[in-house]
């Protein structure tokens, strides 16, 4: 939890970062509109193959300049709204393609999906309702207001941190169930101080949600053999399904 507080805003979009590459007099509505159009074209081609589409265009020597210009639009777009870890934006961009108010829940991405993405969407919406986080489907809003992009990443990372704390609790319960309190505490200490845990607790990825559900399923499976309670069967099956559906 302490590491999450200290490095929650590490590598997120910021005004100072924007100043490094984009002059303020160039930050016009037309400029942001071009970035949004270029970004939107990626999702329009998703049913095809964006990489193949680009390579086929590059075969024509007469179209090198348009392709180069399109690359620049994509580069500026990514620079303004991505964190230092490019994979973090995958879950957020996947969320931007659904609209629950219109009954559109299909995730148009093969990268990350399932429970972790839907859970993140609910968490961000709750933060929005409570007044902690402004949300909009208009990407130009985040181009113009990098501080809100930073808040978005911060809230999404807090979502991962909560699952990280949950894995510690489950790991303690597993250690206590199999051995004793001392073994449980030692296990939690080593897990909480590993670089992988610290990193994943501060990144927008589904690994810790999946780990949480998987550990819960394992705990239920072991508890079945010792406590003989029927509800562990149901809970274990549910958690196992959630683990499989989180990545």
PDB file of C-alpha atoms in Angstrom:
ATOM      1  CA  UNK A   1       0.000   0.000   0.000  1.00  0.00           C
ATOM      2  CA  UNK A   2       2.850   2.399   0.852  1.00  0.00           C
ATOM      3  CA  UNK A   3       4.596   1.742  -2.464  1.00  0.00           C
ATOM      4  CA  UNK A   4       1.339   2.400  -4.301  1.00  0.00           C
ATOM      5  CA  UNK A   5       0.966   5.770  -2.611  1.00  0.00           C
ATOM      6  CA  UNK A   6       4.570   6.723  -3.367  1.00  0.00           C
ATOM      7  CA  UNK A   7       4.695   5.705  -7.043  1.00  0.00           C
ATOM      8  CA  UNK A   8       1.022   5.838  -8.067  1.00  0.00           C
ATOM      9  CA  UNK A   9       1.707   8.735 -10.448  1.00  0.00           C
ATOM     10  CA  UNK A  10       4.993   7.391 -11.811  1.00  0.00           C
ATOM     11  CA  UNK A  11       5.258   7.656 -15.595  1.00  0.00           C
ATOM     12  CA  UNK A  12       1.718   8.957 -16.226  1.00  0.00           C
ATOM     13  CA  UNK A  13       0.805  11.737 -18.696  1.00  0.00           C
ATOM     14  CA  UNK A  14       1.555  15.252 -17.449  1.00  0.00           C
ATOM     15  CA  UNK A  15       1.625  18.860 -18.614  1.00  0.00           C
ATOM     16  CA  UNK A  16       5.410  18.998 -18.292  1.00  0.00           C
ATOM     17  CA  UNK A  17       5.746  15.919 -20.475  1.00  0.00           C
ATOM     18  CA  UNK A  18       3.516  17.465 -23.136  1.00  0.00           C
ATOM     19  CA  UNK A  19       5.632  20.629 -23.098  1.00  0.00           C
ATOM     20  CA  UNK A  20       8.674  18.612 -24.149  1.00  0.00           C
ATOM     21  CA  UNK A  21       7.354  17.812 -27.635  1.00  0.00           C
ATOM     22  CA  UNK A  22       4.292  19.949 -28.410  1.00  0.00           C
ATOM     23  CA  UNK A  23       4.400  23.738 -28.478  1.00  0.00           C
ATOM     24  CA  UNK A  24       1.452  25.340 -26.710  1.00  0.00           C
ATOM     25  CA  UNK A  25       0.428  27.379 -29.757  1.00  0.00           C
ATOM     26  CA  UNK A  26      -0.049  24.114 -31.689  1.00  0.00           C
ATOM     27  CA  UNK A  27      -2.481  22.640 -29.161  1.00  0.00           C
ATOM     28  CA  UNK A  28      -5.625  23.591 -31.019  1.00  0.00           C
ATOM     29  CA  UNK A  29      -8.984  21.842 -31.388  1.00  0.00           C
ATOM     30  CA  UNK A  30      -8.022  21.004 -34.968  1.00  0.00           C
ATOM     31  CA  UNK A  31      -4.802  19.370 -33.809  1.00  0.00           C
ATOM     32  CA  UNK A  32      -6.580  17.284 -31.167  1.00  0.00           C
ATOM     33  CA  UNK A  33      -9.247  16.387 -33.719  1.00  0.00           C
ATOM     34  CA  UNK A  34      -6.588  14.990 -36.058  1.00  0.00           C
ATOM     35  CA  UNK A  35      -5.174  12.896 -33.207  1.00  0.00           C
ATOM     36  CA  UNK A  36      -8.630  11.558 -32.340  1.00  0.00           C
ATOM     37  CA  UNK A  37      -9.326  10.695 -35.970  1.00  0.00           C
ATOM     38  CA  UNK A  38      -6.037   8.811 -36.290  1.00  0.00           C
ATOM     39  CA  UNK A  39      -6.692   6.925 -33.048  1.00  0.00           C
ATOM     40  CA  UNK A  40     -10.240   6.070 -34.126  1.00  0.00           C
ATOM     41  CA  UNK A  41      -9.026   4.629 -37.419  1.00  0.00           C
ATOM     42  CA  UNK A  42      -7.207   1.879 -35.506  1.00  0.00           C
ATOM     43  CA  UNK A  43     -10.455   0.615 -34.012  1.00  0.00           C
ATOM     44  CA  UNK A  44     -12.230   0.829 -37.383  1.00  0.00           C
ATOM     45  CA  UNK A  45      -9.607  -1.536 -38.853  1.00  0.00           C
ATOM     46  CA  UNK A  46      -9.648  -3.940 -35.923  1.00  0.00           C
ATOM     47  CA  UNK A  47     -11.822  -6.463 -37.735  1.00  0.00           C
ATOM     48  CA  UNK A  48      -9.158  -6.515 -40.446  1.00  0.00           C
ATOM     49  CA  UNK A  49      -5.451  -6.371 -39.747  1.00  0.00           C
ATOM     50  CA  UNK A  50      -4.030  -2.879 -39.071  1.00  0.00           C
ATOM     51  CA  UNK A  51      -0.411  -4.020 -39.484  1.00  0.00           C
ATOM     52  CA  UNK A  52      -1.065  -5.703 -42.838  1.00  0.00           C
ATOM     53  CA  UNK A  53      -3.076  -2.687 -43.947  1.00  0.00           C
ATOM     54  CA  UNK A  54      -0.171  -0.343 -43.177  1.00  0.00           C
ATOM     55  CA  UNK A  55       2.442  -2.568 -44.824  1.00  0.00           C
ATOM     56  CA  UNK A  56       0.371  -2.886 -47.987  1.00  0.00           C
ATOM     57  CA  UNK A  57       0.142   0.902 -48.211  1.00  0.00           C
ATOM     58  CA  UNK A  58       3.895   1.252 -47.773  1.00  0.00           C
ATOM     59  CA  UNK A  59       4.456  -0.929 -50.843  1.00  0.00           C
ATOM     60  CA  UNK A  60       3.326   2.023 -52.920  1.00  0.00           C
ATOM     61  CA  UNK A  61       6.228   4.502 -53.066  1.00  0.00           C
ATOM     62  CA  UNK A  62       3.817   7.356 -53.835  1.00  0.00           C
ATOM     63  CA  UNK A  63       2.149   6.986 -50.444  1.00  0.00           C
ATOM     64  CA  UNK A  64       5.197   7.163 -48.212  1.00  0.00           C
ATOM     65  CA  UNK A  65       4.453  10.747 -47.113  1.00  0.00           C
ATOM     66  CA  UNK A  66       0.820  10.091 -46.041  1.00  0.00           C
ATOM     67  CA  UNK A  67       1.907   7.005 -44.117  1.00  0.00           C
ATOM     68  CA  UNK A  68       4.677   8.926 -42.374  1.00  0.00           C
ATOM     69  CA  UNK A  69       2.208  11.672 -41.431  1.00  0.00           C
ATOM     70  CA  UNK A  70      -0.248   9.113 -40.065  1.00  0.00           C
ATOM     71  CA  UNK A  71       2.530   7.592 -37.987  1.00  0.00           C
ATOM     72  CA  UNK A  72       3.196  11.025 -36.477  1.00  0.00           C
ATOM     73  CA  UNK A  73      -0.458  11.458 -35.520  1.00  0.00           C
ATOM     74  CA  UNK A  74      -0.402   8.065 -33.808  1.00  0.00           C
ATOM     75  CA  UNK A  75       2.870   8.909 -32.064  1.00  0.00           C
ATOM     76  CA  UNK A  76       1.512  12.190 -30.667  1.00  0.00           C
ATOM     77  CA  UNK A  77      -1.740  10.500 -29.637  1.00  0.00           C
ATOM     78  CA  UNK A  78       0.030   7.728 -27.762  1.00  0.00           C
ATOM     79  CA  UNK A  79       2.475  10.135 -26.158  1.00  0.00           C
ATOM     80  CA  UNK A  80      -0.300  12.302 -24.706  1.00  0.00           C
ATOM     81  CA  UNK A  81      -2.477   9.579 -23.192  1.00  0.00           C
ATOM     82  CA  UNK A  82      -0.214   6.607 -22.450  1.00  0.00           C
ATOM     83  CA  UNK A  83       1.858   5.916 -19.381  1.00  0.00           C
ATOM     84  CA  UNK A  84       5.487   4.845 -19.477  1.00  0.00           C
ATOM     85  CA  UNK A  85       4.255   1.232 -19.759  1.00  0.00           C
ATOM     86  CA  UNK A  86       2.462   0.956 -23.095  1.00  0.00           C
ATOM     87  CA  UNK A  87       0.499  -2.119 -22.005  1.00  0.00           C
ATOM     88  CA  UNK A  88      -1.338  -0.161 -19.307  1.00  0.00           C
ATOM     89  CA  UNK A  89      -3.541   1.544 -21.847  1.00  0.00           C
ATOM     90  CA  UNK A  90      -4.849  -1.779 -23.230  1.00  0.00           C
ATOM     91  CA  UNK A  91      -7.482  -2.229 -20.533  1.00  0.00           C
ATOM     92  CA  UNK A  92      -8.482   1.440 -20.711  1.00  0.00           C
ATOM     93  CA  UNK A  93      -8.770   1.474 -24.518  1.00  0.00           C
ATOM     94  CA  UNK A  94     -10.817  -1.733 -24.339  1.00  0.00           C
ATOM     95  CA  UNK A  95     -13.193  -0.061 -21.888  1.00  0.00           C
ATOM     96  CA  UNK A  96     -13.562   2.942 -24.205  1.00  0.00           C
ATOM     97  CA  UNK A  97     -15.154   0.699 -26.846  1.00  0.00           C
ATOM     98  CA  UNK A  98     -18.131  -0.410 -24.704  1.00  0.00           C
ATOM     99  CA  UNK A  99     -21.221   1.558 -23.695  1.00  0.00           C
ATOM    100  CA  UNK A 100     -23.316  -0.079 -20.930  1.00  0.00           C
ATOM    101  CA  UNK A 101     -25.997   2.613 -21.212  1.00  0.00           C
ATOM    102  CA  UNK A 102     -26.752   1.298 -24.718  1.00  0.00           C
ATOM    103  CA  UNK A 103     -26.312  -2.349 -23.879  1.00  0.00           C
ATOM    104  CA  UNK A 104     -22.926  -2.604 -25.642  1.00  0.00           C
ATOM    105  CA  UNK A 105     -20.760  -4.905 -23.544  1.00  0.00           C
ATOM    106  CA  UNK A 106     -18.692  -6.663 -26.225  1.00  0.00           C
ATOM    107  CA  UNK A 107     -14.957  -6.177 -25.691  1.00  0.00           C
ATOM    108  CA  UNK A 108     -13.356  -5.435 -29.066  1.00  0.00           C
ATOM    109  CA  UNK A 109      -9.901  -6.545 -28.059  1.00  0.00           C
ATOM    110  CA  UNK A 110      -7.995  -9.805 -27.867  1.00  0.00           C
ATOM    111  CA  UNK A 111      -5.353  -8.467 -25.471  1.00  0.00           C
ATOM    112  CA  UNK A 112      -7.088  -8.269 -22.097  1.00  0.00           C
ATOM    113  CA  UNK A 113     -10.714  -8.879 -21.292  1.00  0.00           C
ATOM    114  CA  UNK A 114     -13.204 -10.534 -19.019  1.00  0.00           C
ATOM    115  CA  UNK A 115     -13.839  -9.905 -15.360  1.00  0.00           C
ATOM    116  CA  UNK A 116     -10.777  -7.726 -14.776  1.00  0.00           C
ATOM    117  CA  UNK A 117     -11.835  -5.220 -17.452  1.00  0.00           C
ATOM    118  CA  UNK A 118     -15.500  -5.092 -16.442  1.00  0.00           C
ATOM    119  CA  UNK A 119     -14.471  -4.796 -12.791  1.00  0.00           C
ATOM    120  CA  UNK A 120     -12.157  -1.921 -13.640  1.00  0.00           C
ATOM    121  CA  UNK A 121     -15.003  -0.205 -15.481  1.00  0.00           C
ATOM    122  CA  UNK A 122     -17.254  -0.496 -12.410  1.00  0.00           C
ATOM    123  CA  UNK A 123     -14.481   0.789 -10.154  1.00  0.00           C
ATOM    124  CA  UNK A 124     -13.819   3.835 -12.357  1.00  0.00           C
ATOM    125  CA  UNK A 125     -17.527   4.573 -12.651  1.00  0.00           C
ATOM    126  CA  UNK A 126     -17.859   4.452  -8.862  1.00  0.00           C
ATOM    127  CA  UNK A 127     -14.948   6.896  -8.553  1.00  0.00           C
ATOM    128  CA  UNK A 128     -16.725   9.120 -11.062  1.00  0.00           C
ATOM    129  CA  UNK A 129     -20.033   9.003  -9.159  1.00  0.00           C
ATOM    130  CA  UNK A 130     -18.243   9.880  -5.913  1.00  0.00           C
ATOM    131  CA  UNK A 131     -16.652  12.879  -7.622  1.00  0.00           C
ATOM    132  CA  UNK A 132     -13.054  11.676  -7.573  1.00  0.00           C
ATOM    133  CA  UNK A 133     -12.640  11.144 -11.310  1.00  0.00           C
ATOM    134  CA  UNK A 134     -14.063  12.819 -14.449  1.00  0.00           C
ATOM    135  CA  UNK A 135     -14.965  10.331 -17.186  1.00  0.00           C
ATOM    136  CA  UNK A 136     -15.780  10.834 -20.861  1.00  0.00           C
ATOM    137  CA  UNK A 137     -15.643   8.865 -24.100  1.00  0.00           C
ATOM    138  CA  UNK A 138     -14.149  11.857 -25.914  1.00  0.00           C
ATOM    139  CA  UNK A 139     -10.412  11.197 -26.121  1.00  0.00           C
ATOM    140  CA  UNK A 140      -9.799  14.865 -26.952  1.00  0.00           C
ATOM    141  CA  UNK A 141     -10.699  15.733 -23.359  1.00  0.00           C
ATOM    142  CA  UNK A 142      -7.703  13.724 -22.145  1.00  0.00           C
ATOM    143  CA  UNK A 143      -5.441  15.162 -24.848  1.00  0.00           C
ATOM    144  CA  UNK A 144      -6.221  18.646 -23.551  1.00  0.00           C
ATOM    145  CA  UNK A 145      -6.188  17.812 -19.833  1.00  0.00           C
ATOM    146  CA  UNK A 146      -3.217  15.627 -19.026  1.00  0.00           C
ATOM    147  CA  UNK A 147      -3.899  15.949 -15.283  1.00  0.00           C
ATOM    148  CA  UNK A 148      -7.156  14.043 -15.772  1.00  0.00           C
ATOM    149  CA  UNK A 149      -5.318  11.373 -17.747  1.00  0.00           C
ATOM    150  CA  UNK A 150      -2.988  11.079 -14.765  1.00  0.00           C
ATOM    151  CA  UNK A 151      -5.986  10.756 -12.428  1.00  0.00           C
ATOM    152  CA  UNK A 152      -7.436   8.044 -14.648  1.00  0.00           C
ATOM    153  CA  UNK A 153      -4.237   6.003 -14.475  1.00  0.00           C
ATOM    154  CA  UNK A 154      -3.977   6.640 -10.743  1.00  0.00           C
ATOM    155  CA  UNK A 155      -7.495   5.332 -10.112  1.00  0.00           C
ATOM    156  CA  UNK A 156      -6.931   2.298 -12.353  1.00  0.00           C
ATOM    157  CA  UNK A 157      -3.690   1.511 -10.526  1.00  0.00           C
ATOM    158  CA  UNK A 158      -5.527   1.779  -7.191  1.00  0.00           C
ATOM    159  CA  UNK A 159      -7.860  -0.933  -8.510  1.00  0.00           C
ATOM    160  CA  UNK A 160      -4.852  -3.219  -9.002  1.00  0.00           C
ATOM    161  CA  UNK A 161      -3.525  -2.285  -5.567  1.00  0.00           C
ATOM    162  CA  UNK A 162      -6.768  -3.430  -3.901  1.00  0.00           C
ATOM    163  CA  UNK A 163      -6.492  -6.818  -5.585  1.00  0.00           C
ATOM    164  CA  UNK A 164      -2.854  -6.922  -4.518  1.00  0.00           C
ATOM    165  CA  UNK A 165      -3.877  -6.455  -0.893  1.00  0.00           C
ATOM    166  CA  UNK A 166      -6.495  -9.146  -1.413  1.00  0.00           C
ATOM    167  CA  UNK A 167      -3.851 -11.623  -2.583  1.00  0.00           C
ATOM    168  CA  UNK A 168      -1.897 -10.960   0.609  1.00  0.00           C
ATOM    169  CA  UNK A 169      -4.948 -11.765   2.717  1.00  0.00           C
ATOM    170  CA  UNK A 170      -5.598 -14.982   0.815  1.00  0.00           C
ATOM    171  CA  UNK A 171      -1.935 -15.963   0.990  1.00  0.00           C
ATOM    172  CA  UNK A 172      -2.048 -15.502   4.763  1.00  0.00           C
ATOM    173  CA  UNK A 173      -5.169 -17.670   5.000  1.00  0.00           C
ATOM    174  CA  UNK A 174      -3.515 -20.369   2.881  1.00  0.00           C
ATOM    175  CA  UNK A 175      -0.368 -20.343   4.989  1.00  0.00           C
ATOM    176  CA  UNK A 176      -2.385 -20.496   8.189  1.00  0.00           C
ATOM    177  CA  UNK A 177      -4.544 -23.323   6.826  1.00  0.00           C
ATOM    178  CA  UNK A 178      -1.590 -25.435   5.703  1.00  0.00           C
ATOM    179  CA  UNK A 179       0.987 -24.579   8.385  1.00  0.00           C
ATOM    180  CA  UNK A 180       0.720 -21.914  11.090  1.00  0.00           C
ATOM    181  CA  UNK A 181       0.605 -18.168  11.698  1.00  0.00           C
ATOM    182  CA  UNK A 182       4.390 -17.776  11.458  1.00  0.00           C
ATOM    183  CA  UNK A 183       4.569 -19.462   8.052  1.00  0.00           C
ATOM    184  CA  UNK A 184       1.629 -17.359   6.850  1.00  0.00           C
ATOM    185  CA  UNK A 185       3.307 -14.090   7.874  1.00  0.00           C
ATOM    186  CA  UNK A 186       6.647 -15.072   6.309  1.00  0.00           C
ATOM    187  CA  UNK A 187       4.885 -15.956   3.047  1.00  0.00           C
ATOM    188  CA  UNK A 188       3.120 -12.598   2.985  1.00  0.00           C
ATOM    189  CA  UNK A 189       6.376 -10.761   3.685  1.00  0.00           C
ATOM    190  CA  UNK A 190       8.218 -12.391   0.789  1.00  0.00           C
ATOM    191  CA  UNK A 191       5.282 -11.893  -1.580  1.00  0.00           C
ATOM    192  CA  UNK A 192       4.814  -8.240  -0.618  1.00  0.00           C
ATOM    193  CA  UNK A 193       8.488  -7.414  -1.158  1.00  0.00           C
ATOM    194  CA  UNK A 194       8.986  -9.090  -4.540  1.00  0.00           C
ATOM    195  CA  UNK A 195       9.550  -6.684  -7.464  1.00  0.00           C
ATOM    196  CA  UNK A 196       6.803  -8.409  -9.457  1.00  0.00           C
ATOM    197  CA  UNK A 197       4.201  -7.772  -6.757  1.00  0.00           C
ATOM    198  CA  UNK A 198       5.206  -4.129  -6.284  1.00  0.00           C
ATOM    199  CA  UNK A 199       5.186  -3.535 -10.033  1.00  0.00           C
ATOM    200  CA  UNK A 200       1.859  -5.247 -10.703  1.00  0.00           C
ATOM    201  CA  UNK A 201       0.226  -3.467  -7.765  1.00  0.00           C
ATOM    202  CA  UNK A 202       1.032  -0.213  -9.540  1.00  0.00           C
ATOM    203  CA  UNK A 203       0.089  -1.069 -13.107  1.00  0.00           C
ATOM    204  CA  UNK A 204      -3.177  -1.399 -14.988  1.00  0.00           C
ATOM    205  CA  UNK A 205      -3.065  -5.091 -15.850  1.00  0.00           C
ATOM    206  CA  UNK A 206      -5.238  -8.124 -15.036  1.00  0.00           C
ATOM    207  CA  UNK A 207      -2.523 -10.223 -13.408  1.00  0.00           C
ATOM    208  CA  UNK A 208      -3.377  -9.450  -9.781  1.00  0.00           C
ATOM    209  CA  UNK A 209      -7.160  -9.819 -10.217  1.00  0.00           C
ATOM    210  CA  UNK A 210      -6.513 -13.222 -11.820  1.00  0.00           C
ATOM    211  CA  UNK A 211      -4.079 -14.136  -9.009  1.00  0.00           C
ATOM    212  CA  UNK A 212      -6.623 -13.120  -6.386  1.00  0.00           C
ATOM    213  CA  UNK A 213      -9.369 -15.322  -7.831  1.00  0.00           C
ATOM    214  CA  UNK A 214      -6.942 -18.213  -8.413  1.00  0.00           C
ATOM    215  CA  UNK A 215      -5.682 -18.090  -4.823  1.00  0.00           C
ATOM    216  CA  UNK A 216      -9.283 -17.954  -3.628  1.00  0.00           C
ATOM    217  CA  UNK A 217     -10.122 -21.059  -5.660  1.00  0.00           C
ATOM    218  CA  UNK A 218      -7.069 -22.886  -4.274  1.00  0.00           C
ATOM    219  CA  UNK A 219      -8.014 -21.933  -0.723  1.00  0.00           C
ATOM    220  CA  UNK A 220     -11.546 -23.243  -1.223  1.00  0.00           C
ATOM    221  CA  UNK A 221     -10.238 -26.500  -2.712  1.00  0.00           C
ATOM    222  CA  UNK A 222      -8.004 -27.075   0.311  1.00  0.00           C
ATOM    223  CA  UNK A 223     -10.699 -25.992   2.749  1.00  0.00           C
ATOM    224  CA  UNK A 224     -13.054 -28.612   1.281  1.00  0.00           C
ATOM    225  CA  UNK A 225     -10.732 -31.381   2.464  1.00  0.00           C
ATOM    226  CA  UNK A 226     -10.448 -29.975   5.989  1.00  0.00           C
ATOM    227  CA  UNK A 227     -13.676 -28.184   6.843  1.00  0.00           C
ATOM    228  CA  UNK A 228     -16.164 -30.269   4.840  1.00  0.00           C
ATOM    229  CA  UNK A 229     -18.449 -27.312   4.159  1.00  0.00           C
ATOM    230  CA  UNK A 230     -20.633 -27.394   1.064  1.00  0.00           C
ATOM    231  CA  UNK A 231     -20.329 -23.665   0.335  1.00  0.00           C
ATOM    232  CA  UNK A 232     -16.608 -24.103  -0.372  1.00  0.00           C
ATOM    233  CA  UNK A 233     -17.571 -26.156  -3.453  1.00  0.00           C
ATOM    234  CA  UNK A 234     -19.689 -23.324  -4.829  1.00  0.00           C
ATOM    235  CA  UNK A 235     -17.210 -20.609  -3.884  1.00  0.00           C
ATOM    236  CA  UNK A 236     -14.280 -22.554  -5.352  1.00  0.00           C
ATOM    237  CA  UNK A 237     -16.074 -23.114  -8.642  1.00  0.00           C
ATOM    238  CA  UNK A 238     -17.084 -19.457  -8.872  1.00  0.00           C
ATOM    239  CA  UNK A 239     -13.594 -18.179  -8.066  1.00  0.00           C
ATOM    240  CA  UNK A 240     -11.994 -20.614 -10.492  1.00  0.00           C
ATOM    241  CA  UNK A 241     -14.258 -19.360 -13.254  1.00  0.00           C
ATOM    242  CA  UNK A 242     -13.488 -15.741 -12.391  1.00  0.00           C
ATOM    243  CA  UNK A 243      -9.757 -16.501 -12.473  1.00  0.00           C
ATOM    244  CA  UNK A 244     -10.044 -18.055 -15.937  1.00  0.00           C
ATOM    245  CA  UNK A 245     -12.132 -15.105 -17.116  1.00  0.00           C
ATOM    246  CA  UNK A 246      -9.809 -12.399 -15.829  1.00  0.00           C
ATOM    247  CA  UNK A 247      -7.131 -12.623 -18.523  1.00  0.00           C
TER     248      UNK A 247
END
